[in-house]
Amino acid sequence: MTSTVELLKIKFNQALVAAFGEDFATTDPMVVEATNPKFGDYQCNVAMSLTKPLKSNPRAIATQIINHLSLDEICEPPEIAGPGFINLRLKTDYLKTQLQKMLGDERLNIPQVNPPQRMIVDFSSPNIAKEMHVGHLRSTIIGDCIARILEFQGHDVLRLNHVGDWGTQFGMLITYLKEVYPDALTTANALDLGDLVEFYRQAKVRFDQDETFKETARQEVVKLQAGAEDSRRAWQLLCEQSRQEFQLIYDDLDIQLTERGESFYNPFLPAIIEELDKIGLLVEDQGAKCVFLQGFTNKDGEPLPLIVQKTDGGYNYATTDLAALRHRIETEKATRIIYVTDAGQSNHFMQVWQVAKRAGWIPENVELVHVPFGVVKGEDGKKLKTRSGETVRLRELLDEAINHAQTDLETRLKAEERTETEAFIDHVAQVVGLSAVKYADLSQNRTSDYIFSFDKMLSLQGNTAPYLLYAYVRIQGISRKGNIDWQQLGTDIKIVLEAEAESILAKHLLQLQDVLAEVAHDLFPNRLCQYLFELSQKFNQFYEQCSVMKAEEPQRTSRIALCDLTARTLKLGLSLLGIPVLERM
Ligand code: ARG
């Protein structure tokens, strides 16, 4: 179904055409949520922007618009306010009908897009044999949420893990592997290298202090690139180790990803250089092959080159991204490609895309989007570190969140004199801990840095995962106490909206569709968090002010239905953030 805002926009465009002619068919009617609920639910601000083309004053324009407007089914008669705002208040009957439609539909009356678009979300993308750090955690959480929302909308989404599984460091790693585990390549058994990050560190020490080692490492890179069998086996061994480590995190966080690392694009790299050369973009500069960028200069004001092939013939991160881009467009047929990385990589993407555009590789209908995010900081405002000052391991961070959640839960159970099984405590602590980490990240405007605080993210008060989970639990409690089977309610329910808190909640429930459309477009998940937070608050007010079980019919059933719709909206909204609900906590 068309959402309320979309419907109002259509109606306003029709009125503009009727009043002022066909030229105004595509004018943005500027319909937005009312800034102050005192004046209505929505407002239309278009009159002020039409004074010039129509050579008239905004109040007169507003009057003319209203004269041609037919909103009878949706709104009370519109009112003009101030310089020419048109204020709109939804009719109670309209609200009731919409709620009834939501009740009877699994997707809460939110339609799928038609036609769907082929999209790629490139996210998480850690590096082999290096640590998966909090930056990758942010990318994983934000990218997954974006993918979930686009999938819910009905798009055809490919979730790609562009892991860093190629590069000169593998020469060093393979040489070291052969040195410390001489049998590694011949034993059939899987090898446990233990901590790969530590392995990397030790390899680097050997590399830096021993010239012979360095030389062997260099030859090893060449062998690997040439496809020598033992080098490739060693490389695969290292990748497999890392993959297993990453997978533990993905399992914990319920993340689905298709791995398509940098190495996947190796066969396509020479063609990139050839084509750039053919088009005339390629320049040789001190032995390196590069493309000079427009609008990027070094500190002396000279144009900056994007190097695509190094002096030694090797390719780099940018070359791979060029090849990936072409593959995603030509083979995967994606028309929207979304990259989720820290803000520090903005320039990298701008440069790669510029070269691709100038090469003619990006058709008109393809949209490239970088979704940048800020840095995670500790409570001291500095980059997140462990107490002993080391960088934080993701596994440990997540475990710590779960432990914190468990301590909180046990304290609360004691205070409430409740006894619960160990399985219950484990499950709740796991869900609450991990959800808190996800939600703390998603609820921030992603472009800003955010402060990582277990106490804040686990608080039962405020804009946190536990607060939302608790609102859901509370509603489940109502149904348990009242012996209500939501499924049995049926859909043919007479909705009553008399108390103010009832219609405030009802109006909010109708907005999910617009919020999701907004997030799908702008890619800011915090908008959805804010919506769910306000929903919980509005529900809590409703529940304080309106008795549910003790109300008379038809109020009672209508209120139960409002509870049900709130719970279903919370459950759906949270699932799109990658957060499962709990029945009790
Ligand atoms: N591996 C990179 C890193 O850890 C992120 C890759 C992002 N995706 C891309 N297509 N460049 O910073």
XYZ file of C-alpha atoms and ligand atoms in Angstrom:
597
model
C 0.000 0.000 0.000
C 1.067 3.553 -0.573
C 2.293 5.107 2.660
C 0.520 8.102 4.120
C 3.219 10.580 3.112
C 3.397 9.203 -0.413
C -0.382 9.376 -0.680
C -0.408 12.992 0.503
C 2.330 13.856 -1.981
C 0.335 12.387 -4.846
C -2.757 14.333 -3.767
C -0.807 17.575 -3.540
C 0.721 17.106 -6.974
C -2.744 16.547 -8.386
C -3.911 19.763 -6.721
C -0.896 21.686 -8.053
C -1.643 20.534 -11.580
C -5.340 21.335 -11.237
C -4.580 24.783 -9.849
C -1.542 25.861 -11.860
C -1.178 23.515 -14.826
C 0.855 20.546 -16.029
C 4.189 22.282 -15.365
C 3.728 21.481 -11.701
C 3.205 17.743 -12.101
C 6.722 16.964 -10.899
C 7.156 19.791 -8.370
C 8.256 18.396 -5.008
C 5.132 19.049 -2.905
C 7.237 19.323 0.261
C 5.007 17.258 2.508
C 6.706 16.469 5.819
C 5.813 15.345 9.299
C 4.519 18.299 11.316
C 7.209 19.996 13.356
C 4.740 20.556 16.165
C 1.960 18.026 16.806
C -0.216 20.889 18.084
C -0.693 22.025 14.498
C -1.369 18.642 12.975
C 0.306 15.456 11.810
C 1.800 16.578 8.504
C 2.426 19.849 6.791
C 2.911 21.002 3.245
C 5.449 23.790 2.727
C 5.272 24.118 -1.012
C 3.371 27.449 -1.180
C 6.398 29.431 0.041
C 8.597 28.023 -2.696
C 6.157 28.908 -5.495
C 5.919 32.661 -4.943
C 8.437 33.409 -7.706
C 7.131 31.206 -10.521
C 3.520 32.076 -9.699
C 4.169 35.757 -8.886
C 1.758 35.612 -5.990
C 1.893 35.594 -2.201
C 2.208 32.278 -0.358
C -1.082 32.474 1.529
C -2.972 33.046 -1.703
C -1.122 30.139 -3.301
C -1.928 27.939 -0.311
C -5.599 28.850 -0.610
C -5.643 27.924 -4.274
C -3.936 24.608 -3.570
C -6.488 23.788 -0.889
C -9.358 24.649 -3.229
C -8.148 21.970 -5.605
C -7.227 19.422 -2.980
C -9.295 16.335 -2.282
C -8.103 14.760 0.933
C -11.524 13.948 2.303
C -10.792 10.315 3.060
C -7.434 11.007 4.658
C -7.471 14.333 6.476
C -9.656 16.815 8.290
C -10.100 20.081 6.333
C -6.591 21.562 5.928
C -5.673 24.816 7.638
C -3.338 27.559 6.506
C -0.952 28.892 9.116
C 1.786 31.504 9.321
C 3.204 32.652 5.997
C 1.517 29.821 4.071
C 2.016 26.439 5.715
C -0.767 23.975 5.043
C -1.434 21.919 8.151
C -2.911 18.459 7.903
C -4.523 16.298 10.522
C -5.261 12.635 9.778
C -8.831 11.494 10.141
C -9.455 8.916 12.813
C -11.276 6.728 10.311
C -8.264 6.749 8.028
C -6.032 5.695 10.925
C -8.384 2.886 11.827
C -8.511 1.510 8.304
C -4.742 1.593 8.009
C -4.265 -0.208 11.325
C -6.743 -2.837 10.277
C -4.793 -3.451 7.107
C -1.585 -3.780 9.113
C -3.197 -6.306 11.436
C -4.114 -8.582 8.586
C -0.751 -8.530 6.865
C 2.469 -10.303 7.756
C 4.570 -7.439 6.428
C 2.513 -4.917 8.352
C 1.090 -3.668 5.080
C 4.507 -2.609 3.790
C 4.743 -3.465 0.086
C 7.789 -4.789 -1.719
C 9.414 -2.533 -4.289
C 8.514 -3.187 -7.872
C 10.644 -3.790 -9.819
C 13.447 -4.848 -7.463
C 16.952 -3.594 -8.101
C 20.155 -5.621 -8.180
C 22.373 -4.246 -5.419
C 25.711 -5.071 -3.842
C 26.656 -4.286 -0.280
C 30.435 -4.585 0.201
C 30.967 -4.781 3.923
C 32.988 -6.278 6.799
C 35.980 -7.077 4.530
C 38.740 -7.783 7.076
C 42.286 -8.705 6.076
C 43.749 -12.206 6.150
C 46.327 -12.880 8.846
C 45.616 -9.514 10.333
C 43.337 -8.690 13.119
C 39.660 -8.039 12.602
C 39.362 -4.789 14.511
C 36.543 -2.562 15.755
C 36.471 -0.733 12.412
C 35.595 -4.028 10.749
C 33.019 -4.603 13.474
C 31.327 -1.304 12.598
C 31.380 -2.174 8.907
C 29.921 -5.608 9.693
C 27.083 -4.276 11.840
C 26.168 -1.311 9.624
C 26.546 -3.223 6.352
C 24.426 -6.109 7.602
C 21.672 -3.734 8.712
C 21.645 -1.946 5.363
C 21.514 -5.261 3.521
C 18.646 -6.464 5.718
C 16.581 -3.356 5.029
C 17.182 -3.488 1.276
C 16.324 -7.191 1.249
C 13.128 -6.552 3.179
C 12.208 -3.966 0.590
C 12.458 -6.736 -1.952
C 15.734 -5.845 -3.636
C 18.072 -8.483 -4.963
C 21.067 -7.975 -2.678
C 24.493 -9.552 -2.971
C 26.434 -9.268 0.297
C 30.123 -9.288 -0.540
C 33.051 -9.756 1.783
C 35.967 -8.106 -0.031
C 38.592 -9.650 2.240
C 42.205 -8.565 1.909
C 43.612 -11.955 0.896
C 46.343 -10.850 -1.471
C 49.461 -8.704 -1.392
C 53.186 -8.764 -0.838
C 52.781 -9.617 2.860
C 51.992 -13.180 1.811
C 55.583 -13.661 0.673
C 56.695 -12.958 4.191
C 53.986 -15.093 5.776
C 54.609 -18.099 3.548
C 58.355 -17.941 4.069
C 57.822 -17.844 7.798
C 55.295 -20.660 7.650
C 57.771 -22.883 5.833
C 60.424 -21.983 8.373
C 58.509 -22.753 11.552
C 56.222 -25.492 10.264
C 58.320 -27.297 7.666
C 55.743 -30.117 7.522
C 52.763 -27.836 7.195
C 52.431 -28.316 3.462
C 52.764 -32.067 3.436
C 50.620 -33.134 6.386
C 47.069 -33.991 5.547
C 45.787 -32.725 8.869
C 44.612 -29.196 9.199
C 47.215 -27.098 10.888
C 46.536 -24.894 13.835
C 48.742 -21.847 13.670
C 47.233 -20.548 16.871
C 46.971 -16.825 16.999
C 47.448 -15.556 13.454
C 47.953 -11.979 14.523
C 50.847 -13.109 16.678
C 52.119 -15.245 13.790
C 52.067 -12.157 11.567
C 53.989 -10.161 14.171
C 56.710 -12.780 14.431
C 56.977 -13.102 10.662
C 57.440 -9.344 10.458
C 60.233 -9.484 13.031
C 62.073 -12.118 10.960
C 61.472 -10.107 7.792
C 62.865 -6.911 9.277
C 66.011 -8.410 10.784
C 67.169 -10.943 8.193
C 68.173 -9.997 4.646
C 68.160 -13.594 3.382
C 64.657 -14.060 4.757
C 63.594 -10.862 3.054
C 64.946 -12.034 -0.286
C 63.246 -15.443 0.041
C 60.022 -13.656 0.880
C 60.330 -11.559 -2.255
C 60.833 -14.654 -4.406
C 57.914 -16.276 -2.654
C 55.627 -13.446 -3.804
C 56.697 -14.026 -7.388
C 56.152 -17.783 -7.018
C 52.723 -17.239 -5.528
C 51.737 -14.909 -8.337
C 52.999 -17.392 -10.882
C 50.789 -20.023 -9.269
C 53.477 -22.337 -7.828
C 51.667 -25.178 -6.141
C 53.354 -25.194 -2.741
C 53.077 -21.415 -2.448
C 49.405 -21.544 -3.243
C 48.840 -24.287 -0.678
C 50.596 -22.267 1.973
C 48.529 -19.229 1.045
C 45.326 -21.223 1.206
C 46.315 -22.552 4.610
C 46.739 -19.045 5.939
C 43.457 -17.887 4.429
C 41.613 -20.867 5.867
C 42.920 -20.095 9.356
C 41.734 -16.516 9.199
C 38.454 -17.497 7.680
C 37.719 -19.750 10.637
C 38.461 -16.894 13.035
C 36.220 -14.488 11.158
C 33.453 -17.052 10.952
C 33.243 -17.283 14.749
C 32.396 -13.589 14.866
C 29.917 -13.858 11.991
C 28.189 -16.775 13.721
C 27.909 -14.852 16.972
C 26.480 -11.835 15.217
C 24.290 -13.795 12.759
C 25.923 -12.318 9.667
C 25.554 -13.784 6.174
C 28.286 -12.931 3.684
C 29.670 -14.205 0.414
C 33.446 -14.125 0.484
C 34.920 -12.707 -2.671
C 38.341 -11.492 -1.692
C 40.855 -9.384 -3.551
C 42.511 -12.480 -5.048
C 39.310 -13.274 -6.936
C 40.020 -10.316 -9.216
C 43.648 -11.240 -10.037
C 42.840 -12.633 -13.486
C 41.173 -9.356 -14.455
C 43.986 -7.011 -13.459
C 46.124 -7.021 -16.633
C 43.082 -6.076 -18.711
C 42.483 -3.051 -16.498
C 45.937 -1.693 -17.335
C 45.558 -2.518 -21.028
C 42.208 -0.767 -21.285
C 43.329 2.308 -19.408
C 46.231 2.458 -21.825
C 43.999 2.033 -24.876
C 41.675 4.809 -23.703
C 44.705 7.034 -23.236
C 44.410 7.548 -19.502
C 47.541 5.657 -18.536
C 50.731 7.591 -17.834
C 54.111 6.157 -16.892
C 55.631 8.076 -14.016
C 59.023 7.029 -12.633
C 58.394 3.483 -13.775
C 54.965 3.201 -12.207
C 51.801 3.159 -14.278
C 49.207 5.626 -13.115
C 46.268 7.833 -13.966
C 46.497 11.495 -13.032
C 43.451 12.519 -11.053
C 41.333 15.602 -11.520
C 40.640 17.629 -8.406
C 43.230 15.820 -6.262
C 46.577 17.508 -5.714
C 49.611 16.902 -3.531
C 50.910 19.499 -1.097
C 52.737 21.338 -3.874
C 49.505 21.710 -5.811
C 50.473 19.205 -8.488
C 47.934 16.675 -9.775
C 47.964 13.450 -7.791
C 48.488 10.143 -9.593
C 46.493 7.023 -8.812
C 49.039 4.243 -9.189
C 47.577 1.151 -10.832
C 50.748 -0.821 -11.440
C 53.879 -0.464 -9.378
C 57.417 -0.297 -10.719
C 57.939 -3.988 -9.896
C 54.870 -4.883 -11.962
C 52.646 -5.549 -8.930
C 49.114 -4.263 -8.708
C 47.538 -2.647 -5.685
C 44.362 -2.020 -3.679
C 43.053 0.516 -6.214
C 43.648 -1.740 -9.238
C 41.729 -4.506 -7.513
C 38.865 -2.154 -6.742
C 38.739 -1.084 -10.386
C 38.516 -4.706 -11.465
C 35.926 -5.443 -8.766
C 33.837 -2.506 -9.911
C 33.772 -3.698 -13.509
C 32.964 -7.235 -12.462
C 30.128 -6.037 -10.272
C 28.630 -3.996 -13.077
C 29.296 -6.216 -16.072
C 28.932 -9.678 -14.600
C 26.827 -9.146 -11.493
C 24.651 -6.541 -13.215
C 24.429 -4.436 -10.075
C 22.933 -0.973 -10.436
C 23.603 0.171 -6.886
C 26.931 -0.653 -5.258
C 27.355 0.273 -1.619
C 30.743 0.248 0.151
C 30.750 0.289 3.927
C 34.143 1.348 5.305
C 35.622 3.865 7.706
C 35.581 7.500 6.590
C 39.349 7.338 6.064
C 38.804 5.471 2.789
C 36.582 8.145 1.218
C 39.358 9.494 -0.978
C 40.302 6.027 -2.133
C 36.783 5.438 -3.447
C 36.447 8.906 -4.973
C 39.687 8.323 -6.860
C 38.863 4.821 -8.050
C 35.385 5.907 -9.173
C 36.746 8.922 -10.975
C 39.114 6.762 -13.011
C 36.340 4.241 -13.718
C 34.007 7.018 -14.856
C 36.580 8.589 -17.103
C 37.263 5.170 -18.563
C 33.572 4.876 -19.366
C 32.995 1.853 -17.156
C 30.097 3.283 -15.154
C 26.802 3.382 -17.050
C 24.308 6.176 -16.291
C 21.991 3.902 -14.360
C 24.621 2.695 -11.895
C 24.867 4.375 -8.522
C 28.044 4.082 -6.443
C 27.753 4.900 -2.760
C 30.329 5.075 -0.022
C 28.842 4.626 3.436
C 31.535 6.040 5.691
C 31.626 5.805 9.457
C 33.621 7.330 12.307
C 36.069 5.907 14.810
C 35.184 3.890 17.923
C 36.587 5.519 21.026
C 37.036 4.400 24.602
C 35.422 6.223 27.495
C 38.572 8.315 27.804
C 37.795 9.753 24.359
C 40.855 8.095 22.828
C 40.963 5.241 20.366
C 39.566 2.102 21.973
C 42.260 0.112 23.838
C 42.260 -2.648 26.416
C 43.167 -1.796 29.995
C 46.742 -2.843 29.294
C 46.823 -0.599 26.244
C 46.639 -3.140 23.435
C 44.201 -2.976 20.580
C 40.974 -4.736 21.420
C 40.316 -8.189 20.023
C 36.797 -8.506 18.726
C 36.162 -11.884 20.312
C 37.135 -10.490 23.685
C 35.035 -7.392 23.212
C 31.924 -9.427 22.434
C 32.591 -11.835 25.298
C 32.968 -8.916 27.643
C 29.627 -7.490 26.493
C 27.973 -10.847 27.209
C 29.629 -11.049 30.636
C 28.482 -7.552 31.511
C 24.959 -8.404 30.420
C 25.036 -11.529 32.568
C 26.163 -9.633 35.668
C 23.414 -7.057 35.142
C 20.840 -9.780 34.669
C 21.877 -11.688 37.782
C 21.683 -8.510 39.855
C 18.226 -7.784 38.545
C 16.992 -11.351 39.107
C 18.155 -11.147 42.689
C 16.432 -7.802 43.255
C 13.233 -9.178 41.767
C 13.604 -12.414 43.761
C 13.384 -14.486 40.603
C 15.076 -17.783 39.969
C 15.819 -18.804 36.417
C 17.625 -21.723 34.837
C 21.203 -21.464 33.718
C 20.091 -21.951 30.118
C 17.748 -18.984 30.428
C 20.458 -16.760 31.907
C 22.976 -17.768 29.242
C 20.573 -17.141 26.430
C 19.357 -13.773 27.695
C 22.892 -12.580 28.442
C 24.051 -13.607 24.979
C 21.185 -11.858 23.192
C 21.277 -8.729 25.352
C 25.076 -8.392 25.245
C 25.421 -8.754 21.493
C 22.314 -6.694 20.749
C 23.624 -3.920 22.955
C 26.859 -3.758 20.967
C 25.000 -3.696 17.656
C 22.456 -1.158 18.764
C 25.002 1.185 20.323
C 26.699 1.337 16.959
C 23.589 1.605 14.789
C 21.835 4.218 16.929
C 24.610 6.767 16.422
C 24.776 8.938 13.356
C 27.393 6.733 11.689
C 29.477 9.622 10.373
C 30.460 10.678 13.884
C 32.902 8.903 16.155
C 31.258 7.095 19.010
C 32.214 6.270 22.543
C 32.103 2.632 23.464
C 30.631 2.214 26.934
C 29.282 -1.075 28.264
C 27.384 0.717 31.031
C 25.572 3.006 28.611
C 24.774 0.407 25.985
C 23.449 -2.068 28.567
C 21.306 0.400 30.467
C 17.605 -0.418 30.684
C 16.903 3.295 30.327
C 17.400 5.447 27.284
C 17.959 4.708 23.620
C 19.468 1.252 24.107
C 18.853 -2.314 22.961
C 17.770 -3.470 26.456
C 15.132 -0.703 26.593
C 13.611 -1.832 23.295
C 13.890 -5.522 24.117
C 12.196 -4.811 27.405
C 9.301 -2.990 25.734
C 8.741 -6.104 23.642
C 8.976 -8.384 26.695
C 6.481 -6.207 28.494
C 3.921 -6.687 25.736
C 4.493 -10.433 25.751
C 3.888 -10.289 29.504
C 0.507 -8.660 28.924
C -0.565 -11.427 26.610
C 0.707 -14.139 28.937
C -1.123 -12.706 31.931
C -4.279 -12.170 29.926
C -4.036 -15.534 28.207
C -4.189 -13.880 24.830
C -3.339 -15.728 21.714
C -2.381 -13.061 19.191
C -3.039 -15.436 16.316
C -6.573 -16.016 17.545
C -7.414 -12.335 17.581
C -8.322 -12.447 13.949
C -8.054 -9.440 11.718
C -11.611 -8.247 11.777
C -11.158 -6.063 14.818
C -13.006 -2.863 15.506
C -10.313 -0.316 16.281
C -11.227 2.429 18.728
C -9.059 5.532 18.993
C -10.470 7.773 21.686
C -7.717 8.452 24.186
C -4.956 10.755 22.966
C -2.281 8.177 23.766
C -4.074 5.711 21.511
C -4.000 7.920 18.446
C -0.434 9.076 19.107
C 0.648 5.433 19.138
C -1.504 4.636 16.095
C 0.040 7.450 14.038
C 3.511 6.342 14.944
C 2.748 2.753 13.957
C 1.822 3.940 10.472
C 5.198 5.550 9.916
C 7.437 2.472 9.708
C 7.054 2.238 5.945
C 8.292 5.804 5.399
C 11.142 5.355 7.834
C 12.335 2.230 6.026
C 12.106 3.969 2.668
C 14.191 6.784 4.099
C 16.878 4.458 5.445
C 16.959 2.513 2.173
C 17.592 5.778 0.385
C 19.935 7.643 2.749
C 21.553 4.607 4.420
C 21.444 5.999 7.951
C 20.264 3.167 10.239
C 20.088 5.497 13.264
C 16.821 6.797 11.798
C 15.251 3.363 12.302
C 16.664 3.164 15.845
C 15.169 6.538 16.684
C 11.812 5.412 15.306
C 11.809 2.231 17.415
C 12.899 4.130 20.504
C 10.034 6.593 20.090
C 7.653 3.711 19.453
C 8.630 2.137 22.782
C 8.188 5.453 24.557
C 4.801 6.035 22.976
C 3.757 2.523 23.837
C 4.828 2.978 27.440
C 2.787 6.176 27.675
C -0.197 4.454 26.148
C 0.132 1.571 28.585
C 0.373 3.920 31.557
C -2.646 5.921 30.504
C -4.971 3.299 29.069
C -5.899 0.114 30.834
C -5.925 -2.809 28.482
C -7.193 -5.950 30.158
C -9.641 -4.180 32.436
C -11.115 -1.983 29.710
C -14.669 -2.523 28.435
C -15.336 -3.891 24.982
C -14.827 -2.832 22.243
C -11.937 -0.873 23.755
C -10.358 -3.945 25.261
C -9.882 -5.850 22.033
C -8.852 -2.706 20.191
C -6.147 -2.015 22.761
C -4.952 -5.575 22.648
C -4.631 -5.118 18.908
C -2.560 -1.964 19.451
C -0.283 -3.943 21.763
C 0.035 -6.654 19.150
C 0.858 -4.190 16.389
C 3.464 -2.507 18.572
C 5.093 -5.844 19.362
C 5.119 -6.893 15.723
C 6.546 -3.544 14.649
C 9.272 -3.787 17.280
C 10.091 -7.333 16.273
C 10.299 -6.478 12.590
C 12.251 -3.271 13.189
C 14.746 -4.983 15.479
C 15.173 -7.878 13.062
C 16.181 -5.346 10.407
C 18.854 -4.112 12.796
C 20.020 -7.711 13.157
C 18.587 -8.022 16.664
C 16.353 -10.925 17.764
C 13.638 -10.423 20.378
C 13.217 -12.247 23.699
C 9.927 -13.470 25.117
C 11.134 -12.901 28.672
C 14.226 -11.272 30.098
N 40.052 -4.768 3.491
C 39.791 -3.346 3.594
C 40.195 -2.854 4.971
O 40.336 -3.612 5.879
C 38.343 -2.982 3.324
C 37.826 -3.312 1.949
C 36.616 -2.506 1.580
N 36.094 -2.840 0.301
C 36.641 -2.490 -0.900
N 36.058 -2.886 -1.989
N 37.742 -1.778 -0.953
O 40.337 -1.653 5.155
